[in-house]
PDB file of C-alpha atoms in Angstrom:
ATOM      1  CA  THR A  34     100.864 113.090 104.282  1.00 67.00           C
ATOM      2  CA  GLN A  35      98.435 113.808 102.190  1.00 77.00           C
ATOM      3  CA  LEU A  36      97.740 117.283 100.197  1.00 87.00           C
ATOM      4  CA  LEU A  37      94.299 117.015 100.373  1.00 94.00           C
ATOM      5  CA  GLU A  38      92.723 115.421 103.221  1.00 95.00           C
ATOM      6  CA  GLN A  39      89.047 114.171 103.077  1.00 97.00           C
ATOM      7  CA  SER A  40      86.406 113.212 105.751  1.00 96.00           C
ATOM      8  CA  PRO A  41      84.532 111.644 106.265  1.00 97.00           C
ATOM      9  CA  GLN A  42      86.146 108.207 104.507  1.00 96.00           C
ATOM     10  CA  PHE A  43      83.079 106.332 104.688  1.00 97.00           C
ATOM     11  CA  LEU A  44      79.422 107.084 104.815  1.00 97.00           C
ATOM     12  CA  SER A  45      76.806 105.051 104.831  1.00 97.00           C
ATOM     13  CA  ILE A  46      73.121 106.944 104.910  1.00 97.00           C
ATOM     14  CA  GLN A  47      69.359 106.141 104.496  1.00 97.00           C
ATOM     15  CA  GLU A  48      68.044 107.580 101.103  1.00 98.00           C
ATOM     16  CA  GLY A  49      66.380 111.097 102.084  1.00 97.00           C
ATOM     17  CA  GLU A  50      68.965 112.308 104.613  1.00 98.00           C
ATOM     18  CA  ASN A  51      71.662 115.082 103.907  1.00 98.00           C
ATOM     19  CA  LEU A  52      75.305 114.776 104.310  1.00 98.00           C
ATOM     20  CA  THR A  53      78.201 117.328 104.001  1.00 98.00           C
ATOM     21  CA  VAL A  54      81.618 115.865 103.410  1.00 98.00           C
ATOM     22  CA  TYR A  55      84.794 117.920 103.525  1.00 97.00           C
ATOM     23  CA  CYS A  56      88.027 118.262 101.845  1.00 97.00           C
ATOM     24  CA  ASN A  57      91.015 120.092 103.594  1.00 94.00           C
ATOM     25  CA  SER A  58      94.303 120.979 103.139  1.00 91.00           C
ATOM     26  CA  SER A  59      97.279 123.591 104.360  1.00 88.00           C
ATOM     27  CA  SER A  60      97.716 125.033 101.175  1.00 88.00           C
ATOM     28  CA  VAL A  61      96.300 127.555  99.370  1.00 88.00           C
ATOM     29  CA  PHE A  62      94.782 126.690  95.795  1.00 87.00           C
ATOM     30  CA  SER A  63      93.793 128.657  92.808  1.00 85.00           C
ATOM     31  CA  SER A  64      91.018 126.374  92.066  1.00 87.00           C
ATOM     32  CA  LEU A  65      89.271 123.057  93.350  1.00 92.00           C
ATOM     33  CA  GLN A  66      87.624 120.750  91.706  1.00 94.00           C
ATOM     34  CA  TRP A  67      84.876 117.638  93.038  1.00 97.00           C
ATOM     35  CA  TYR A  68      84.306 114.721  90.873  1.00 96.00           C
ATOM     36  CA  ARG A  69      82.151 111.392  91.493  1.00 97.00           C
ATOM     37  CA  GLN A  70      83.640 107.831  90.759  1.00 96.00           C
ATOM     38  CA  GLU A  71      80.545 105.032  90.445  1.00 93.00           C
ATOM     39  CA  PRO A  72      81.695 101.452  90.928  1.00 88.00           C
ATOM     40  CA  GLY A  73      83.209 100.103  87.517  1.00 87.00           C
ATOM     41  CA  GLU A  74      83.452 103.658  86.032  1.00 92.00           C
ATOM     42  CA  GLY A  75      86.091 106.223  86.302  1.00 94.00           C
ATOM     43  CA  PRO A  76      85.648 110.040  87.797  1.00 95.00           C
ATOM     44  CA  VAL A  77      83.409 112.360  86.467  1.00 94.00           C
ATOM     45  CA  LEU A  78      83.943 116.222  87.025  1.00 94.00           C
ATOM     46  CA  LEU A  79      81.257 117.758  88.797  1.00 96.00           C
ATOM     47  CA  VAL A  80      82.244 121.169  89.598  1.00 95.00           C
ATOM     48  CA  THR A  81      85.215 123.461  89.727  1.00 93.00           C
ATOM     49  CA  VAL A  82      85.245 126.320  92.428  1.00 93.00           C
ATOM     50  CA  VAL A  83      87.663 129.169  91.682  1.00 90.00           C
ATOM     51  CA  THR A  84      87.134 132.157  93.969  1.00 90.00           C
ATOM     52  CA  GLY A  85      87.277 132.146  97.924  1.00 91.00           C
ATOM     53  CA  GLY A  86      84.059 131.878  99.097  1.00 93.00           C
ATOM     54  CA  GLU A  87      82.167 130.697  95.946  1.00 95.00           C
ATOM     55  CA  VAL A  88      79.237 128.336  96.006  1.00 97.00           C
ATOM     56  CA  LYS A  89      77.996 126.689  93.563  1.00 97.00           C
ATOM     57  CA  LYS A  90      74.615 124.464  92.980  1.00 97.00           C
ATOM     58  CA  LEU A  91      73.771 121.207  90.788  1.00 95.00           C
ATOM     59  CA  LYS A  92      70.755 120.034  91.588  1.00 96.00           C
ATOM     60  CA  ARG A  93      70.805 118.998  95.685  1.00 97.00           C
ATOM     61  CA  LEU A  94      74.494 119.124  95.572  1.00 97.00           C
ATOM     62  CA  THR A  95      75.893 122.360  96.937  1.00 98.00           C
ATOM     63  CA  PHE A  96      79.674 122.868  96.184  1.00 97.00           C
ATOM     64  CA  GLN A  97      81.727 125.843  98.752  1.00 97.00           C
ATOM     65  CA  PHE A  98      84.829 127.016  98.362  1.00 95.00           C
ATOM     66  CA  GLY A  99      86.401 128.284 101.701  1.00 94.00           C
ATOM     67  CA  ASP A 100      86.916 131.736 102.326  1.00 92.00           C
ATOM     68  CA  ALA A 101      91.036 130.982 101.765  1.00 91.00           C
ATOM     69  CA  ARG A 102      90.977 128.765  99.156  1.00 90.00           C
ATOM     70  CA  LYS A 103      92.454 125.608 101.132  1.00 92.00           C
ATOM     71  CA  ASP A 104      89.282 123.976 101.820  1.00 94.00           C
ATOM     72  CA  SER A 105      86.116 122.950 100.207  1.00 96.00           C
ATOM     73  CA  SER A 106      82.804 121.120 101.465  1.00 97.00           C
ATOM     74  CA  LEU A 107      79.994 119.226  99.289  1.00 98.00           C
ATOM     75  CA  HIS A 108      76.486 119.062 100.781  1.00 98.00           C
ATOM     76  CA  ILE A 109      73.565 116.625  99.241  1.00 98.00           C
ATOM     77  CA  THR A 110      70.290 117.573 100.278  1.00 98.00           C
ATOM     78  CA  ALA A 111      67.784 114.530 100.159  1.00 98.00           C
ATOM     79  CA  ALA A 112      70.245 112.275  99.352  1.00 97.00           C
ATOM     80  CA  GLN A 113      69.371 109.132  96.747  1.00 97.00           C
ATOM     81  CA  PRO A 114      70.558 105.883  96.133  1.00 96.00           C
ATOM     82  CA  GLY A 115      71.776 107.172  92.580  1.00 95.00           C
ATOM     83  CA  ASP A 116      74.119 109.486  94.509  1.00 96.00           C
ATOM     84  CA  THR A 117      76.089 106.452  95.778  1.00 96.00           C
ATOM     85  CA  GLY A 118      79.714 106.574  94.888  1.00 96.00           C
ATOM     86  CA  LEU A 119      83.435 107.773  95.589  1.00 97.00           C
ATOM     87  CA  TYR A 120      83.868 111.538  95.866  1.00 98.00           C
ATOM     88  CA  LEU A 121      86.942 112.807  95.084  1.00 97.00           C
ATOM     89  CA  CYS A 122      88.445 116.277  95.493  1.00 97.00           C
ATOM     90  CA  ALA A 123      91.389 117.306  93.209  1.00 94.00           C
ATOM     91  CA  VAL A 124      93.654 120.616  92.771  1.00 91.00           C
ATOM     92  CA  THR A 125      96.393 121.152  90.093  1.00 79.00           C
ATOM     93  CA  LEU A 126      99.613 121.892  91.031  1.00 70.00           C
ATOM     94  CA  SER A 127     101.448 124.292  88.920  1.00 61.00           C
ATOM     95  CA  GLY A 128     105.054 125.089  88.501  1.00 56.00           C
ATOM     96  CA  GLY A 129     105.690 124.159  84.456  1.00 53.00           C
ATOM     97  CA  SER A 130     103.860 121.356  84.682  1.00 58.00           C
ATOM     98  CA  TYR A 131      99.970 120.231  85.337  1.00 66.00           C
ATOM     99  CA  ILE A 132      99.887 117.915  87.771  1.00 73.00           C
ATOM    100  CA  PRO A 133      96.675 116.869  89.145  1.00 80.00           C
ATOM    101  CA  THR A 134      96.127 115.584  92.936  1.00 89.00           C
ATOM    102  CA  PHE A 135      93.034 114.015  94.407  1.00 94.00           C
ATOM    103  CA  GLY A 136      92.363 113.472  97.490  1.00 95.00           C
ATOM    104  CA  ARG A 137      91.345 109.677  98.800  1.00 96.00           C
ATOM    105  CA  GLY A 138      87.749 110.287  98.579  1.00 97.00           C
ATOM    106  CA  THR A 139      84.982 109.891 100.655  1.00 97.00           C
ATOM    107  CA  SER A 140      82.900 106.722  99.857  1.00 97.00           C
ATOM    108  CA  LEU A 141      79.177 107.391  99.846  1.00 97.00           C
ATOM    109  CA  ILE A 142      76.464 104.500 100.149  1.00 97.00           C
ATOM    110  CA  VAL A 143      72.579 105.693 100.411  1.00 97.00           C
ATOM    111  CA  HIS A 144      70.185 102.976 101.120  1.00 97.00           C
ATOM    112  CA  PRO A 145      66.887 102.823  99.728  1.00 96.00           C
TER     113      PRO A 145
ATOM    114  CA  GLU B 225      80.101 107.540  78.029  1.00 66.00           C
ATOM    115  CA  THR B 226      82.988 109.775  77.768  1.00 68.00           C
ATOM    116  CA  GLY B 227      84.235 108.398  74.752  1.00 89.00           C
ATOM    117  CA  VAL B 228      87.347 107.321  76.106  1.00 96.00           C
ATOM    118  CA  THR B 229      87.992 103.525  75.854  1.00 96.00           C
ATOM    119  CA  GLN B 230      90.795 101.512  77.575  1.00 97.00           C
ATOM    120  CA  SER B 231      92.015  98.091  76.785  1.00 96.00           C
ATOM    121  CA  PRO B 232      91.686  95.544  78.233  1.00 97.00           C
ATOM    122  CA  THR B 233      89.185  95.761  80.851  1.00 96.00           C
ATOM    123  CA  HIS B 234      91.061  93.158  83.048  1.00 96.00           C
ATOM    124  CA  LEU B 235      94.447  91.688  83.606  1.00 96.00           C
ATOM    125  CA  ILE B 236      96.381  89.099  85.460  1.00 98.00           C
ATOM    126  CA  LYS B 237     100.199  89.067  85.599  1.00 98.00           C
ATOM    127  CA  THR B 238     102.615  87.749  87.468  1.00 98.00           C
ATOM    128  CA  ARG B 239     105.478  89.347  89.561  1.00 98.00           C
ATOM    129  CA  GLY B 240     108.219  90.257  87.129  1.00 98.00           C
ATOM    130  CA  GLN B 241     106.376  90.183  83.552  1.00 98.00           C
ATOM    131  CA  GLN B 242     105.540  93.617  81.463  1.00 98.00           C
ATOM    132  CA  VAL B 243     102.189  94.750  80.735  1.00 98.00           C
ATOM    133  CA  THR B 244     100.773  97.248  77.941  1.00 98.00           C
ATOM    134  CA  LEU B 245      97.736  99.424  79.052  1.00 98.00           C
ATOM    135  CA  ARG B 246      95.780 101.118  75.863  1.00 98.00           C
ATOM    136  CA  CYS B 247      93.893 104.121  75.911  1.00 97.00           C
ATOM    137  CA  SER B 248      92.095 105.718  72.947  1.00 97.00           C
ATOM    138  CA  SER B 249      91.180 109.871  73.637  1.00 94.00           C
ATOM    139  CA  GLN B 250      87.853 111.264  72.940  1.00 92.00           C
ATOM    140  CA  SER B 251      87.595 112.619  69.552  1.00 90.00           C
ATOM    141  CA  GLY B 252      89.575 115.853  69.169  1.00 90.00           C
ATOM    142  CA  HIS B 253      91.664 115.675  72.036  1.00 94.00           C
ATOM    143  CA  ASN B 254      94.955 115.793  72.136  1.00 94.00           C
ATOM    144  CA  THR B 255      96.484 115.367  76.182  1.00 94.00           C
ATOM    145  CA  VAL B 256      95.978 112.199  77.607  1.00 96.00           C
ATOM    146  CA  SER B 257      97.059 111.655  81.362  1.00 95.00           C
ATOM    147  CA  TRP B 258      97.581 108.316  82.856  1.00 97.00           C
ATOM    148  CA  TYR B 259      96.667 107.524  86.778  1.00 97.00           C
ATOM    149  CA  GLN B 260      97.110 104.798  89.301  1.00 98.00           C
ATOM    150  CA  GLN B 261      93.935 104.270  91.366  1.00 97.00           C
ATOM    151  CA  ALA B 262      95.149 101.680  94.544  1.00 94.00           C
ATOM    152  CA  LEU B 263      91.967 100.190  96.417  1.00 90.00           C
ATOM    153  CA  GLY B 264      90.760 102.676  99.129  1.00 86.00           C
ATOM    154  CA  GLN B 265      92.668 105.803  97.290  1.00 91.00           C
ATOM    155  CA  GLY B 266      92.266 108.369  94.819  1.00 94.00           C
ATOM    156  CA  PRO B 267      94.080 108.317  91.515  1.00 96.00           C
ATOM    157  CA  GLN B 268      97.785 109.001  91.153  1.00 95.00           C
ATOM    158  CA  PHE B 269      98.589 110.843  88.504  1.00 94.00           C
ATOM    159  CA  ILE B 270     101.317 109.024  86.517  1.00 96.00           C
ATOM    160  CA  PHE B 271     102.320 110.952  83.743  1.00 94.00           C
ATOM    161  CA  GLN B 272     100.288 113.328  80.765  1.00 94.00           C
ATOM    162  CA  TYR B 273     101.203 113.482  77.389  1.00 95.00           C
ATOM    163  CA  TYR B 274     100.465 116.277  75.373  1.00 93.00           C
ATOM    164  CA  ARG B 275     100.525 116.104  70.989  1.00 93.00           C
ATOM    165  CA  GLU B 276     102.954 112.978  71.587  1.00 93.00           C
ATOM    166  CA  GLU B 277     105.377 114.751  73.990  1.00 94.00           C
ATOM    167  CA  GLU B 278     105.635 113.681  77.842  1.00 92.00           C
ATOM    168  CA  ASN B 279     104.226 117.019  79.599  1.00 89.00           C
ATOM    169  CA  GLY B 280     104.835 116.073  83.207  1.00 88.00           C
ATOM    170  CA  ARG B 281     105.698 113.291  85.459  1.00 91.00           C
ATOM    171  CA  GLY B 282     104.387 112.203  89.270  1.00 90.00           C
ATOM    172  CA  ASN B 283     106.388 110.140  91.335  1.00 91.00           C
ATOM    173  CA  PHE B 284     106.837 107.012  89.700  1.00 96.00           C
ATOM    174  CA  PRO B 285     109.759 104.680  88.878  1.00 97.00           C
ATOM    175  CA  PRO B 286     111.443 104.967  85.159  1.00 97.00           C
ATOM    176  CA  ARG B 287     110.099 101.517  84.795  1.00 98.00           C
ATOM    177  CA  PHE B 288     106.340 103.135  84.253  1.00 98.00           C
ATOM    178  CA  SER B 289     106.955 104.391  80.697  1.00 97.00           C
ATOM    179  CA  GLY B 290     104.332 105.915  78.353  1.00 96.00           C
ATOM    180  CA  LEU B 291     103.919 107.042  74.304  1.00 96.00           C
ATOM    181  CA  GLN B 292     101.329 108.783  72.554  1.00 97.00           C
ATOM    182  CA  PHE B 293     100.681 108.201  69.026  1.00 95.00           C
ATOM    183  CA  PRO B 294      99.806 110.820  66.165  1.00 94.00           C
ATOM    184  CA  ASN B 295      96.418 110.154  66.407  1.00 93.00           C
ATOM    185  CA  TYR B 296      96.494 110.841  70.296  1.00 94.00           C
ATOM    186  CA  SER B 297      95.959 107.093  71.588  1.00 95.00           C
ATOM    187  CA  SER B 298      98.022 106.135  74.222  1.00 97.00           C
ATOM    188  CA  GLU B 299     100.227 103.054  75.754  1.00 98.00           C
ATOM    189  CA  LEU B 300     101.281 102.428  79.276  1.00 98.00           C
ATOM    190  CA  ASN B 301     103.980 100.211  79.670  1.00 98.00           C
ATOM    191  CA  VAL B 302     105.122  98.566  82.823  1.00 98.00           C
ATOM    192  CA  ASN B 303     108.214  96.441  83.277  1.00 97.00           C
ATOM    193  CA  ALA B 304     109.407  94.133  85.860  1.00 98.00           C
ATOM    194  CA  LEU B 305     105.795  94.064  87.689  1.00 98.00           C
ATOM    195  CA  GLU B 306     105.727  94.413  91.663  1.00 98.00           C
ATOM    196  CA  LEU B 307     102.879  93.102  93.643  1.00 97.00           C
ATOM    197  CA  ASP B 308     102.007  96.863  94.495  1.00 96.00           C
ATOM    198  CA  ASP B 309     101.924  97.720  90.836  1.00 98.00           C
ATOM    199  CA  SER B 310      97.862  96.090  91.356  1.00 97.00           C
ATOM    200  CA  ALA B 311      95.563  98.742  91.159  1.00 97.00           C
ATOM    201  CA  LEU B 312      93.020 100.490  88.519  1.00 97.00           C
ATOM    202  CA  TYR B 313      94.534 102.356  85.844  1.00 98.00           C
ATOM    203  CA  LEU B 314      92.784 105.072  84.744  1.00 98.00           C
ATOM    204  CA  CYS B 315      93.230 107.279  81.170  1.00 97.00           C
ATOM    205  CA  ALA B 316      92.146 110.515  80.970  1.00 96.00           C
ATOM    206  CA  SER B 317      91.677 112.560  77.654  1.00 95.00           C
ATOM    207  CA  SER B 318      91.296 116.346  77.143  1.00 92.00           C
ATOM    208  CA  GLN B 319      91.570 119.543  74.714  1.00 92.00           C
ATOM    209  CA  GLY B 320      94.748 121.108  75.805  1.00 88.00           C
ATOM    210  CA  VAL B 321      96.503 120.828  79.122  1.00 84.00           C
ATOM    211  CA  GLY B 322      94.417 122.155  81.920  1.00 79.00           C
ATOM    212  CA  ASN B 323      91.110 121.950  80.616  1.00 83.00           C
ATOM    213  CA  ILE B 324      88.538 119.197  81.673  1.00 87.00           C
ATOM    214  CA  GLN B 325      89.572 115.835  81.614  1.00 90.00           C
ATOM    215  CA  TYR B 326      87.009 112.647  80.345  1.00 93.00           C
ATOM    216  CA  PHE B 327      88.208 109.328  82.149  1.00 95.00           C
ATOM    217  CA  GLY B 328      87.602 106.138  81.081  1.00 96.00           C
ATOM    218  CA  ALA B 329      86.438 102.993  82.947  1.00 96.00           C
ATOM    219  CA  GLY B 330      90.222 101.653  83.738  1.00 97.00           C
ATOM    220  CA  THR B 331      91.998  98.651  83.581  1.00 98.00           C
ATOM    221  CA  ARG B 332      92.129  96.820  86.585  1.00 97.00           C
ATOM    222  CA  LEU B 333      95.617  95.271  86.479  1.00 98.00           C
ATOM    223  CA  SER B 334      96.302  92.313  89.245  1.00 97.00           C
ATOM    224  CA  VAL B 335      99.706  90.845  89.858  1.00 98.00           C
ATOM    225  CA  LEU B 336     100.180  87.654  91.716  1.00 96.00           C
TER     226      LEU B 336
END
């Protein structure tokens, strides 16, 4: 059982379309991170959300942390081919050590 | 470019062999974490080193071991390679535990 469930697993869309990807859990987290991983590269941090209900915007990307801090969503407006990549959510489990835990990711392809 | 470099970029080994992967952390970073990313999965935390000491370990067997040097570069060693060890191995560095991680591009290991 995955701690973080991401959906959809795959998404293939045309340039200009909008999309939303989700990261869900039954656990409560103090913070949650979103990363993008492009082919042949390591993940790059996009944003960290901390407060329940928090909304953060990064150009055409909108991130929301659920009120109960158990889930999060990433919405992309007018997707571009440069948005292609694997979108990963991650949390940090505490308890003495810093243990980063990632979801399986949503693989997004944006066609020109 | 994150300033985190990994070598080699690709490696092919046979079952039962041993492998050493290397990571140079970003300048000023004293913490290195290693991850295994199987195809279609998110990164799985292997372990973390902070100032040359292991500071947390994921659910990996003892044949996965590591080392951090005084210049904060790091090695990941895997003994008795198994077919399931085939994956992308990612290294990430940060300035302190729990701070933003910067990932390298990874080493692609194939075990035949």
